[in-house]
Amino acid sequence: MTTVGIRLVEGLAARGVEVVFGIPGVHTIELYRGLVAAAGTIRHVTPRHEQGAGFMADGYARVSGKPGVAFVITGPGLTNTLTAMAQARADSVPILVVSGLGRSDTLGKGLGRLHELPDQGAMVSTLCHSETVTDPKKLGEVLDRAFSAMMSGRPGPAHIQISTNLMGAPCPALPPPAGGTVAVPLPLGRLRSVAGALNDAERVVILAGGGVRRADGALQKLAELLDAPVILTANGRGAMHGHRLCVPASPSLTAVRALIAAADQVLAIGTEIGPTDYDVYAKGGVPDLSGMIRIDICADQLARHPAKMPIKADAGPMMTALAPMLMRSNREGAGRAEATRLAARAELAGLYAPMPAQLAMVEAIRAALPGAIIVGDSTQPVYAGNLYYDHDRPGGWFNAATGYGALGYGPGAAVGASIAAPGVPVVCLIGDGGLQFSPGELRTALDEKLPITFIVWNNAGFREIAEAMVQAKVPVMGCDPSPLELEHFAAACGLDFASVPQDPEVLADFLRHPQNGPRLLEIQVR
Ligand SMILES: Cc1ncc(C[n+]2csc(CCOP(=O)(O)OP(=O)(O)O)c2C)c(N)n1
Ligand SMILES: [Mg+2]
């Protein structure tokens, strides 16, 4: 008999899914019958916690450009995954969570059954698209709607749940996937007015966010035609590495704000204009952006900030369509970008004296491992990098120190990234505190033989938070969880280990050693 569980896995394979991150339980055994039946087409990875499954799906999606998929049990499996779904929502990352659900005749009755929640679907639906499979004949439609929710317009998470009694029920063959993603049409009628406004301006500045992750070439061409500096938010970093017009610095910095304020035309592309990028210190003073031309794929996003020209469009095709209509110009963009880079970098020391030395460590990773993917957690050098750092691979710098900000994101996301990019070095940069949120996922990296370097920034505590307490004149409290004995921890995980002082040269030397599977490197922070 071909069951719902088997058909669901077939339906995922038909939509290009190649990996599932999951932790099985009695409520999802029938999904595993499906995975076994799909033998060889879908790889299954077993994380150590469902939050890790969600973060792996996230890292996988960011690097592959395809949805990441997680299989989790009813109740606690799903609540454990919610944090990762919220992180994915904040950063527009497509992940599909497939969970179990209690027997259909027991739902909402409060019988105290295994893994019971009052209303599981309602809980998830405040966060994202969530649908319950109630009729096997409609399974294909449910999958189509979930993929459409994830991939059409602004990407994000989606959830499908299936009652345990339905998972093993007979299910007819699914129809082929309908339609795939619906492209946002180019706003042809607006192209001329946008190009006109850009051609009329003398000092254009571009604000680029995660929406340009896969449009690096088009962004560079547009910037060159306009001779416009490009300010990259944390999720835009890695685009236009080393380019004379690239400003890989946070719009929270005074120097970057000055560049924006001096523009006579701001062009914002694929950026949420969120406070963790534009006002990370919550001091106010964000330049007035109401005169901007704003390109975004999501109408809701466009409605959230006033703009002179809000344009609903996909960043890549829109930039490509605009290019031939722009007049080549020389507006001293490179000079303005360079002055801003210098001033922004210089500003770091004034914000926090140890920050330039932290940034030097991140730059040592880039020097030693060109083209690596750096997956960050919420730790001091990652905050420093989000303020100023020019990564050398589009989409290759991402972390949870921005947006939703879920501590413990790094290890799982690094596993997902590494699976999506075989042969590419992946670095997980994480603090001693964050590591203790999700230590088990280092062992997942070993199971999967992934060449990830886990760099632990060991400053013995929640230092970023301790600093915030000092600044707020609150006596530091609750910020000294004892760090792991990292050498013993690495041994218990079966990982190669080294410990180095906070010295960029020593770090780079170590990273250049060839590696065989995952390794753990402690940085003894000064
Ligand atoms: C789930 C979650 N809980 C708490 C926080 C608050 N938080 C942000 S950074 C941080 C400290 C992290 O310590 P560590 O990983 O050692 O990095 P450090 O600041 O010391 O470099 C905490 C507790 C958070 N962002 N997410
Ligand atoms: Mg710490």
Coordinates of C-alpha atoms and ligand atoms in Angstrom, one line a residue:
M1 CA 0.0 0.0 0.0
T2 CA 1.3 3.5 -0.8
T3 CA 0.7 5.7 2.2
V4 CA 0.5 9.5 2.8
G5 CA 4.0 9.3 4.3
I6 CA 5.4 7.7 1.2
R7 CA 3.6 10.1 -1.2
L8 CA 4.7 13.1 0.9
V9 CA 8.3 12.2 0.4
E10 CA 7.7 11.5 -3.3
G11 CA 6.1 15.0 -3.5
L12 CA 9.2 16.6 -1.9
A13 CA 11.5 14.8 -4.3
A14 CA 9.4 16.0 -7.2
R15 CA 9.9 19.5 -6.0
G16 CA 13.7 19.2 -5.9
V17 CA 14.2 18.3 -2.3
E18 CA 17.5 16.4 -1.7
V19 CA 18.0 16.6 2.0
V20 CA 15.8 16.3 5.1
F21 CA 16.9 17.3 8.6
G22 CA 14.9 15.4 11.1
I23 CA 14.5 13.7 14.4
P24 CA 12.0 10.8 14.3
G25 CA 9.5 9.8 16.9
V26 CA 6.5 7.4 17.2
H27 CA 4.4 10.2 15.6
T28 CA 6.5 10.5 12.5
I29 CA 7.5 6.9 11.8
E30 CA 5.4 6.8 8.7
L31 CA 7.3 9.7 7.2
Y32 CA 10.4 7.5 7.6
R33 CA 8.8 4.7 5.8
G34 CA 8.5 7.3 3.0
L35 CA 12.2 8.2 3.2
V36 CA 13.2 4.6 3.1
A37 CA 11.0 4.1 0.1
A38 CA 12.7 7.0 -1.6
A39 CA 16.0 5.2 -1.0
G40 CA 18.9 7.2 -2.4
T41 CA 17.1 10.2 -3.7
I42 CA 16.8 12.1 -0.3
R43 CA 19.6 12.3 2.2
H44 CA 18.5 12.3 5.9
V45 CA 20.6 14.1 8.5
T46 CA 19.9 13.6 12.2
P47 CA 20.5 16.7 14.3
R48 CA 20.7 16.5 18.1
H49 CA 17.8 18.8 18.8
E50 CA 14.9 20.0 16.6
Q51 CA 16.1 23.6 16.9
G52 CA 19.2 22.4 15.1
A53 CA 17.0 20.7 12.4
G54 CA 15.4 24.1 11.8
F55 CA 18.7 26.0 11.8
M56 CA 20.2 23.4 9.4
A57 CA 17.3 23.8 7.0
D58 CA 18.0 27.6 7.2
G59 CA 21.7 27.4 6.5
Y60 CA 21.0 24.9 3.7
A61 CA 18.4 27.2 2.1
R62 CA 20.6 30.3 2.3
V63 CA 23.5 28.6 0.6
S64 CA 21.6 26.4 -1.9
G65 CA 18.8 28.9 -2.8
K66 CA 16.4 26.0 -2.4
P67 CA 14.0 25.4 0.5
G68 CA 15.5 23.5 3.5
V69 CA 13.2 20.8 4.9
A70 CA 12.9 19.5 8.5
F71 CA 10.8 16.5 9.8
V72 CA 9.8 16.9 13.5
I73 CA 7.4 15.2 15.8
T74 CA 4.1 16.6 17.2
G75 CA 4.3 18.9 20.2
P76 CA 7.8 19.3 21.6
G77 CA 9.5 18.6 18.3
L78 CA 7.5 21.4 16.7
T79 CA 7.9 23.8 19.7
N80 CA 11.6 23.1 19.6
T81 CA 11.6 24.2 15.9
L82 CA 9.7 27.4 16.3
T83 CA 12.7 29.5 17.2
A84 CA 14.4 28.5 13.9
M85 CA 11.2 29.2 12.0
A86 CA 11.1 32.7 13.5
Q87 CA 14.7 33.3 12.6
A88 CA 14.0 32.2 9.0
R89 CA 11.0 34.5 8.9
A90 CA 13.0 37.5 10.0
D91 CA 15.7 36.8 7.4
S92 CA 13.4 35.8 4.5
V93 CA 14.7 32.2 4.3
P94 CA 12.5 29.4 2.9
I95 CA 12.3 26.4 5.2
L96 CA 9.5 23.8 5.3
V97 CA 8.7 22.1 8.6
V98 CA 6.7 18.9 8.3
S99 CA 5.4 17.8 11.7
G100 CA 3.1 15.1 13.1
L101 CA -0.2 16.0 14.7
G102 CA -2.3 14.0 17.3
R103 CA -5.0 11.6 16.1
S104 CA -7.7 13.6 14.3
D105 CA -10.5 12.3 16.7
T106 CA -8.6 13.6 19.7
L107 CA -7.7 17.2 18.7
G108 CA -8.7 20.0 21.0
K109 CA -10.1 17.6 23.6
G110 CA -7.4 18.1 26.2
L111 CA -7.1 14.4 27.0
G112 CA -3.5 14.6 28.0
R113 CA -2.3 12.5 25.2
L114 CA 1.3 12.1 24.2
H115 CA 2.8 15.4 22.7
E116 CA -0.6 17.1 22.9
L117 CA -0.9 20.9 22.4
P118 CA -4.2 22.9 22.6
D119 CA -4.1 23.9 19.0
Q120 CA -0.8 23.2 17.2
G121 CA -1.7 24.7 13.8
A122 CA -3.0 27.9 15.3
M123 CA 0.2 28.3 17.3
V124 CA 2.3 28.1 14.2
S125 CA 0.0 30.1 12.0
T126 CA 0.8 33.3 13.9
L127 CA 4.3 32.9 12.4
C128 CA 3.9 31.5 8.9
H129 CA 1.7 29.6 6.5
S130 CA 0.5 26.4 8.3
E131 CA -1.7 23.8 6.8
T132 CA -3.1 20.4 8.1
V133 CA -3.4 17.5 5.7
T134 CA -7.0 16.3 6.2
D135 CA -7.6 14.4 2.9
P136 CA -4.9 12.3 1.2
K137 CA -6.4 13.2 -2.2
K138 CA -5.5 16.8 -1.5
L139 CA -1.9 16.2 -0.4
G140 CA -0.4 17.5 -3.7
E141 CA -2.3 20.8 -3.3
V142 CA -1.1 21.2 0.3
L143 CA 2.5 20.8 -0.9
D144 CA 1.9 23.3 -3.8
R145 CA 0.6 25.9 -1.3
A146 CA 3.5 25.4 1.1
F147 CA 6.1 25.8 -1.7
S148 CA 4.3 28.8 -3.0
A149 CA 4.2 30.4 0.5
M150 CA 7.9 29.8 0.9
M151 CA 9.1 30.9 -2.5
S152 CA 6.7 33.4 -4.0
G153 CA 7.4 37.0 -3.2
R154 CA 9.3 37.4 0.1
P155 CA 10.6 34.0 0.9
G156 CA 10.0 32.5 4.4
P157 CA 9.1 29.4 6.4
A158 CA 6.0 27.2 6.0
H159 CA 4.5 24.3 8.0
I160 CA 2.6 21.1 7.1
Q161 CA 1.1 18.9 9.8
I162 CA -0.3 15.4 9.4
S163 CA -2.3 13.5 12.0
T164 CA -0.7 10.2 13.0
N165 CA -3.8 8.2 11.9
L166 CA -3.6 9.8 8.5
M167 CA 0.2 9.3 7.8
G168 CA -0.2 5.6 7.2
A169 CA -3.5 5.9 5.3
P170 CA -3.6 5.0 1.6
C171 CA -2.8 7.8 -0.8
P172 CA -3.2 8.0 -4.5
A173 CA -0.3 9.2 -6.7
L174 CA 0.2 12.9 -6.5
P175 CA -0.2 15.1 -9.6
P176 CA 3.0 16.8 -10.8
P177 CA 3.9 20.0 -8.9
A178 CA 1.7 22.9 -10.0
G179 CA 3.3 26.0 -11.4
G180 CA 6.3 26.3 -9.1
T181 CA 7.1 29.8 -7.9
V182 CA 5.2 32.7 -9.4
A183 CA 7.6 35.4 -10.7
V184 CA 6.8 39.0 -9.7
P185 CA 6.1 40.8 -13.0
L186 CA 8.5 43.7 -13.9
P187 CA 6.7 47.0 -13.4
L188 CA 7.4 48.1 -16.9
G189 CA 5.3 51.2 -16.7
R190 CA 7.5 52.5 -13.8
L191 CA 10.9 51.8 -15.3
R192 CA 11.1 55.1 -17.2
S193 CA 10.3 57.2 -14.1
V194 CA 12.7 55.4 -11.9
A195 CA 15.5 55.7 -14.5
G196 CA 14.7 59.4 -14.9
A197 CA 14.9 60.1 -11.2
L198 CA 18.3 58.3 -11.0
N199 CA 19.6 60.1 -14.1
D200 CA 18.6 63.4 -12.7
A201 CA 20.4 62.9 -9.4
E202 CA 24.0 63.9 -8.7
R203 CA 24.8 61.8 -5.7
V204 CA 22.9 58.5 -5.7
V205 CA 23.5 56.1 -2.8
I206 CA 22.3 52.5 -2.9
L207 CA 21.1 50.6 0.3
A208 CA 21.3 46.9 -0.4
G209 CA 20.0 44.1 1.8
G210 CA 19.5 40.3 1.7
G211 CA 17.4 40.8 -1.4
V212 CA 20.5 41.2 -3.5
R213 CA 22.1 37.9 -2.3
R214 CA 21.6 36.3 -5.7
A215 CA 22.0 39.4 -7.8
D216 CA 25.6 40.4 -7.2
G217 CA 26.4 41.0 -10.8
A218 CA 23.4 43.1 -11.6
L219 CA 24.0 45.2 -8.5
Q220 CA 27.6 45.9 -9.4
K221 CA 26.6 46.9 -12.9
L222 CA 23.9 49.3 -11.7
A223 CA 26.3 50.8 -9.1
E224 CA 28.9 51.4 -11.8
L225 CA 26.5 53.0 -14.2
L226 CA 25.3 55.4 -11.5
D227 CA 28.7 55.7 -9.9
A228 CA 26.9 55.2 -6.6
P229 CA 28.3 53.9 -3.3
V230 CA 26.6 50.7 -2.2
I231 CA 25.9 50.3 1.5
L232 CA 25.4 46.7 2.5
T233 CA 23.3 45.5 5.4
A234 CA 24.5 42.4 7.3
N235 CA 22.5 40.1 5.0
G236 CA 23.8 41.9 1.9
R237 CA 27.5 41.4 2.8
G238 CA 29.7 39.5 0.4
A239 CA 28.4 41.4 -2.6
M240 CA 30.9 43.5 -4.5
H241 CA 33.9 42.4 -2.4
G242 CA 36.8 44.9 -2.7
H243 CA 34.9 47.1 -5.2
R244 CA 35.7 50.8 -5.2
L245 CA 32.0 51.5 -4.7
C246 CA 31.3 49.0 -1.9
V247 CA 30.6 50.2 1.6
P248 CA 30.4 47.1 3.7
A249 CA 29.4 49.0 6.8
S250 CA 26.3 49.3 8.9
P251 CA 23.9 52.2 8.4
S252 CA 23.9 52.5 12.2
L253 CA 27.3 54.1 12.0
T254 CA 27.5 57.9 11.9
A255 CA 29.8 57.9 8.9
V256 CA 27.4 55.8 6.9
R257 CA 24.5 57.9 7.9
A258 CA 26.3 61.0 6.8
L259 CA 26.8 59.4 3.3
I260 CA 23.1 58.6 3.1
A261 CA 22.1 62.1 4.4
A262 CA 24.3 63.8 1.7
A263 CA 22.7 61.8 -1.1
D264 CA 20.3 63.6 -3.4
Q265 CA 18.7 60.2 -4.2
V266 CA 18.6 57.1 -2.1
L267 CA 17.9 53.8 -3.9
A268 CA 17.0 51.0 -1.5
I269 CA 17.0 47.5 -2.9
G270 CA 15.8 44.3 -1.0
T271 CA 16.3 45.8 2.4
E272 CA 13.7 45.6 5.3
I273 CA 15.2 48.8 6.7
G274 CA 15.1 47.0 10.0
P275 CA 16.4 48.5 13.2
T276 CA 19.1 45.8 13.8
D277 CA 20.8 47.2 10.7
Y278 CA 19.8 50.8 10.6
D279 CA 19.7 51.7 14.4
V280 CA 21.4 48.9 16.2
Y281 CA 22.1 51.0 19.3
A282 CA 18.5 52.3 19.4
K283 CA 19.8 55.9 19.5
G284 CA 17.5 57.2 16.8
G285 CA 18.9 59.6 14.1
V286 CA 18.2 57.3 11.1
P287 CA 18.4 59.7 8.1
D288 CA 15.0 60.6 6.5
L289 CA 14.4 58.1 3.8
S290 CA 11.0 59.3 2.6
G291 CA 12.5 60.5 -0.7
M292 CA 13.9 57.1 -1.6
I293 CA 13.2 54.9 -4.5
R294 CA 12.5 51.6 -2.9
I295 CA 12.6 48.2 -4.7
D296 CA 11.2 45.3 -2.8
I297 CA 9.5 42.0 -3.8
C298 CA 6.9 42.4 -1.0
A299 CA 4.0 44.9 -1.0
D300 CA 3.7 44.7 2.8
Q301 CA 7.3 45.7 3.2
L302 CA 6.8 48.6 0.8
A303 CA 3.9 49.8 2.9
R304 CA 5.9 49.9 6.1
H305 CA 8.1 53.0 5.2
P306 CA 7.2 56.1 3.3
A307 CA 9.0 56.3 -0.1
K308 CA 8.9 58.6 -3.1
M309 CA 8.7 55.7 -5.4
P310 CA 7.8 52.3 -3.9
I311 CA 8.4 49.7 -6.6
K312 CA 7.2 46.1 -6.2
A313 CA 9.8 44.0 -8.1
D314 CA 12.3 41.3 -7.9
A315 CA 15.7 42.9 -7.3
G316 CA 17.8 41.1 -9.9
P317 CA 15.4 41.5 -13.0
M318 CA 14.6 45.0 -12.0
M319 CA 18.2 46.1 -11.8
T320 CA 19.0 44.4 -15.1
A321 CA 16.0 46.1 -16.8
L322 CA 17.1 49.5 -15.5
A323 CA 20.7 49.3 -16.6
P324 CA 20.3 50.1 -20.3
M325 CA 18.2 53.2 -19.4
L326 CA 20.8 54.8 -17.2
M327 CA 23.2 57.4 -18.4
R328 CA 26.9 56.8 -17.6
S329 CA 28.0 59.4 -15.2
N330 CA 30.9 60.4 -13.0
R331 CA 29.7 61.6 -9.7
E332 CA 32.8 60.9 -7.6
G333 CA 31.1 57.8 -6.1
A334 CA 34.4 56.0 -5.5
G335 CA 35.7 59.0 -3.5
R336 CA 32.6 59.1 -1.4
A337 CA 32.6 55.4 -0.8
E338 CA 36.3 55.4 0.2
A339 CA 35.9 58.3 2.6
T340 CA 33.0 56.5 4.2
R341 CA 34.9 53.2 4.5
L342 CA 37.8 54.9 6.3
A343 CA 35.5 56.9 8.6
A344 CA 33.3 53.9 9.4
R345 CA 36.2 51.7 10.2
A346 CA 37.8 54.4 12.4
E347 CA 34.5 54.8 14.2
L348 CA 34.6 51.2 15.6
A349 CA 37.3 51.9 18.2
G350 CA 35.2 54.8 19.6
L351 CA 32.2 52.5 20.0
Y352 CA 34.1 49.8 21.9
A353 CA 37.9 49.8 22.2
P354 CA 38.4 46.1 21.6
M355 CA 36.3 46.1 18.4
P356 CA 39.1 46.7 15.8
A357 CA 41.1 43.8 17.2
Q358 CA 38.0 41.6 16.9
L359 CA 37.5 42.7 13.3
A360 CA 41.1 41.8 12.6
M361 CA 40.4 38.2 13.6
V362 CA 37.4 38.0 11.2
E363 CA 39.6 39.4 8.4
A364 CA 42.3 36.7 9.3
I365 CA 39.7 34.0 8.6
R366 CA 39.0 35.6 5.1
A367 CA 42.8 35.8 4.4
A368 CA 43.4 32.2 5.3
L369 CA 40.3 30.7 3.7
P370 CA 39.3 32.7 0.6
G371 CA 35.8 32.1 -0.5
A372 CA 34.7 30.5 2.8
I373 CA 31.2 30.7 4.2
I374 CA 31.3 32.3 7.6
V375 CA 28.2 31.4 9.7
G376 CA 28.0 33.5 12.8
D377 CA 26.3 33.2 16.2
S378 CA 25.7 36.2 18.5
T379 CA 29.3 36.8 19.7
Q380 CA 31.5 39.9 19.8
P381 CA 33.5 39.5 16.6
V382 CA 30.3 38.8 14.7
Y383 CA 28.7 42.0 16.0
A384 CA 31.9 43.8 14.9
G385 CA 31.7 42.2 11.5
N386 CA 28.1 43.3 11.1
L387 CA 29.2 46.9 11.7
Y388 CA 32.1 46.7 9.3
Y389 CA 33.4 43.8 7.3
D390 CA 33.9 43.1 3.6
H391 CA 33.3 39.4 3.0
D392 CA 34.6 37.9 -0.3
R393 CA 31.7 35.7 -1.3
P394 CA 28.2 36.8 -2.0
G395 CA 25.8 35.3 0.5
G396 CA 28.8 33.9 2.4
W397 CA 28.4 36.0 5.6
F398 CA 25.3 35.4 7.6
N399 CA 24.5 35.1 11.3
A400 CA 21.9 35.4 14.1
A401 CA 23.3 38.6 15.6
T402 CA 20.9 40.5 13.5
G403 CA 17.1 40.3 13.0
Y404 CA 15.5 37.7 15.3
G405 CA 18.9 37.2 17.0
A406 CA 18.6 33.6 18.2
L407 CA 21.6 32.6 20.2
G408 CA 22.8 29.1 19.4
Y409 CA 22.1 29.4 15.6
G410 CA 25.6 28.9 14.4
P411 CA 26.4 25.2 14.6
G412 CA 23.2 24.0 13.0
A413 CA 23.2 26.7 10.3
A414 CA 26.9 25.8 9.5
V415 CA 26.0 22.1 9.1
G416 CA 23.2 23.1 6.6
A417 CA 25.5 25.4 4.8
S418 CA 28.2 22.8 4.5
I419 CA 25.8 20.2 3.1
A420 CA 24.6 22.7 0.5
A421 CA 28.2 23.6 -0.6
P422 CA 30.4 20.5 -0.7
G423 CA 34.1 21.3 -1.0
V424 CA 33.6 24.9 0.3
P425 CA 35.3 25.7 3.7
V426 CA 32.7 26.6 6.3
V427 CA 33.5 28.5 9.5
C428 CA 31.1 28.7 12.4
L429 CA 32.1 31.7 14.6
I430 CA 30.5 31.3 18.0
G431 CA 30.9 32.4 21.6
D432 CA 31.5 30.2 24.6
G433 CA 28.0 31.0 25.7
G434 CA 26.3 30.4 22.4
L435 CA 28.1 27.1 22.0
Q436 CA 26.5 25.8 25.1
F437 CA 23.0 26.5 23.6
S438 CA 23.6 23.9 20.8
P439 CA 26.8 21.9 21.5
G440 CA 25.3 18.6 20.2
E441 CA 25.3 19.8 16.6
L442 CA 29.1 19.6 16.4
R443 CA 28.6 15.9 16.6
T444 CA 26.2 16.0 13.7
A445 CA 29.0 17.7 11.7
L446 CA 31.2 14.7 12.6
D447 CA 28.5 12.1 11.6
E448 CA 28.2 13.9 8.2
K449 CA 32.0 14.3 7.8
L450 CA 31.7 18.0 7.1
P451 CA 34.8 20.2 6.8
I452 CA 33.5 22.9 9.2
T453 CA 35.9 24.8 11.5
F454 CA 34.1 25.7 14.7
I455 CA 35.9 28.8 16.1
V456 CA 34.9 29.4 19.7
W457 CA 35.5 32.9 20.8
N458 CA 36.2 32.1 24.5
N459 CA 35.8 35.2 26.6
A460 CA 34.4 33.2 29.5
G461 CA 30.8 34.5 29.7
F462 CA 28.1 36.5 28.0
R463 CA 30.4 39.5 27.4
E464 CA 28.3 41.4 25.0
I465 CA 25.5 41.4 27.5
A466 CA 27.8 42.2 30.4
E467 CA 29.0 45.2 28.4
A468 CA 25.4 46.3 27.9
M469 CA 24.8 46.1 31.7
V470 CA 27.9 48.2 32.4
Q471 CA 26.7 50.8 29.9
A472 CA 23.2 50.8 31.5
K473 CA 24.9 51.1 35.0
V474 CA 23.3 47.8 36.1
P475 CA 25.8 45.7 38.2
V476 CA 26.7 42.8 36.0
M477 CA 24.7 39.8 36.9
G478 CA 23.9 36.4 35.2
C479 CA 26.6 36.8 32.6
D480 CA 29.2 34.4 33.9
P481 CA 28.2 30.9 32.8
S482 CA 31.4 28.9 33.1
P483 CA 32.8 28.0 29.7
L484 CA 33.3 24.4 28.6
E485 CA 36.7 22.8 29.0
L486 CA 37.0 23.0 25.2
E487 CA 39.9 20.5 24.8
H488 CA 37.9 17.8 26.6
F489 CA 34.7 18.8 24.9
A490 CA 36.4 18.5 21.5
A491 CA 37.7 15.1 22.5
A492 CA 34.2 14.0 23.6
C493 CA 32.9 15.1 20.2
G494 CA 35.7 13.4 18.4
L495 CA 36.9 16.6 16.8
D496 CA 40.5 17.8 16.2
F497 CA 41.3 20.6 18.6
A498 CA 43.7 23.5 18.9
S499 CA 43.7 26.6 21.1
V500 CA 45.3 29.8 20.0
P501 CA 45.8 33.3 21.5
Q502 CA 43.8 36.3 20.0
D503 CA 46.4 36.9 17.3
P504 CA 45.3 37.2 13.6
E505 CA 48.6 35.7 12.3
V506 CA 48.4 32.7 14.6
L507 CA 44.7 32.1 13.7
A508 CA 45.4 32.4 9.9
D509 CA 48.4 29.9 10.2
F510 CA 46.2 27.4 12.0
L511 CA 43.3 27.7 9.5
R512 CA 45.6 27.1 6.6
H513 CA 46.3 23.5 7.8
P514 CA 44.4 21.0 5.7
Q515 CA 41.5 19.6 7.7
N516 CA 39.8 16.2 7.7
G517 CA 36.3 16.6 8.8
P518 CA 35.1 19.1 11.4
R519 CA 37.6 20.7 13.9
L520 CA 37.3 22.9 16.9
L521 CA 39.5 25.9 17.5
E522 CA 39.4 27.9 20.6
I523 CA 40.5 31.6 20.6
Q524 CA 41.6 32.7 24.1
V525 CA 40.2 36.2 24.1
R526 CA 42.5 38.8 25.7
Ligands
LIG1 C1 17.8 32.7 22.5 C2 18.6 33.8 23.1 N1 18.7 34.0 24.4 C3 19.4 35.1 24.8 C4 19.9 36.0 24.0 C5 20.7 37.2 24.5 N2 22.1 37.2 24.2 C6 22.6 37.8 23.1 S1 24.2 37.7 23.0 C7 24.3 36.8 24.5 C8 25.7 36.4 25.0 C9 26.3 35.4 24.2 O1 27.5 35.0 24.8 P1 28.7 34.4 24.0 O2 28.1 33.4 23.0 O3 29.7 33.8 24.9 O4 29.2 35.6 23.2 P2 30.0 36.9 23.7 O5 29.0 38.0 23.9 O6 30.6 36.6 25.1 O7 31.0 37.2 22.7 C10 23.1 36.6 25.0 C11 22.8 35.9 26.3 C12 19.7 35.8 22.6 N3 20.2 36.6 21.7 N4 19.1 34.7 22.2
MG2 MG 31.4 34.7 25.6

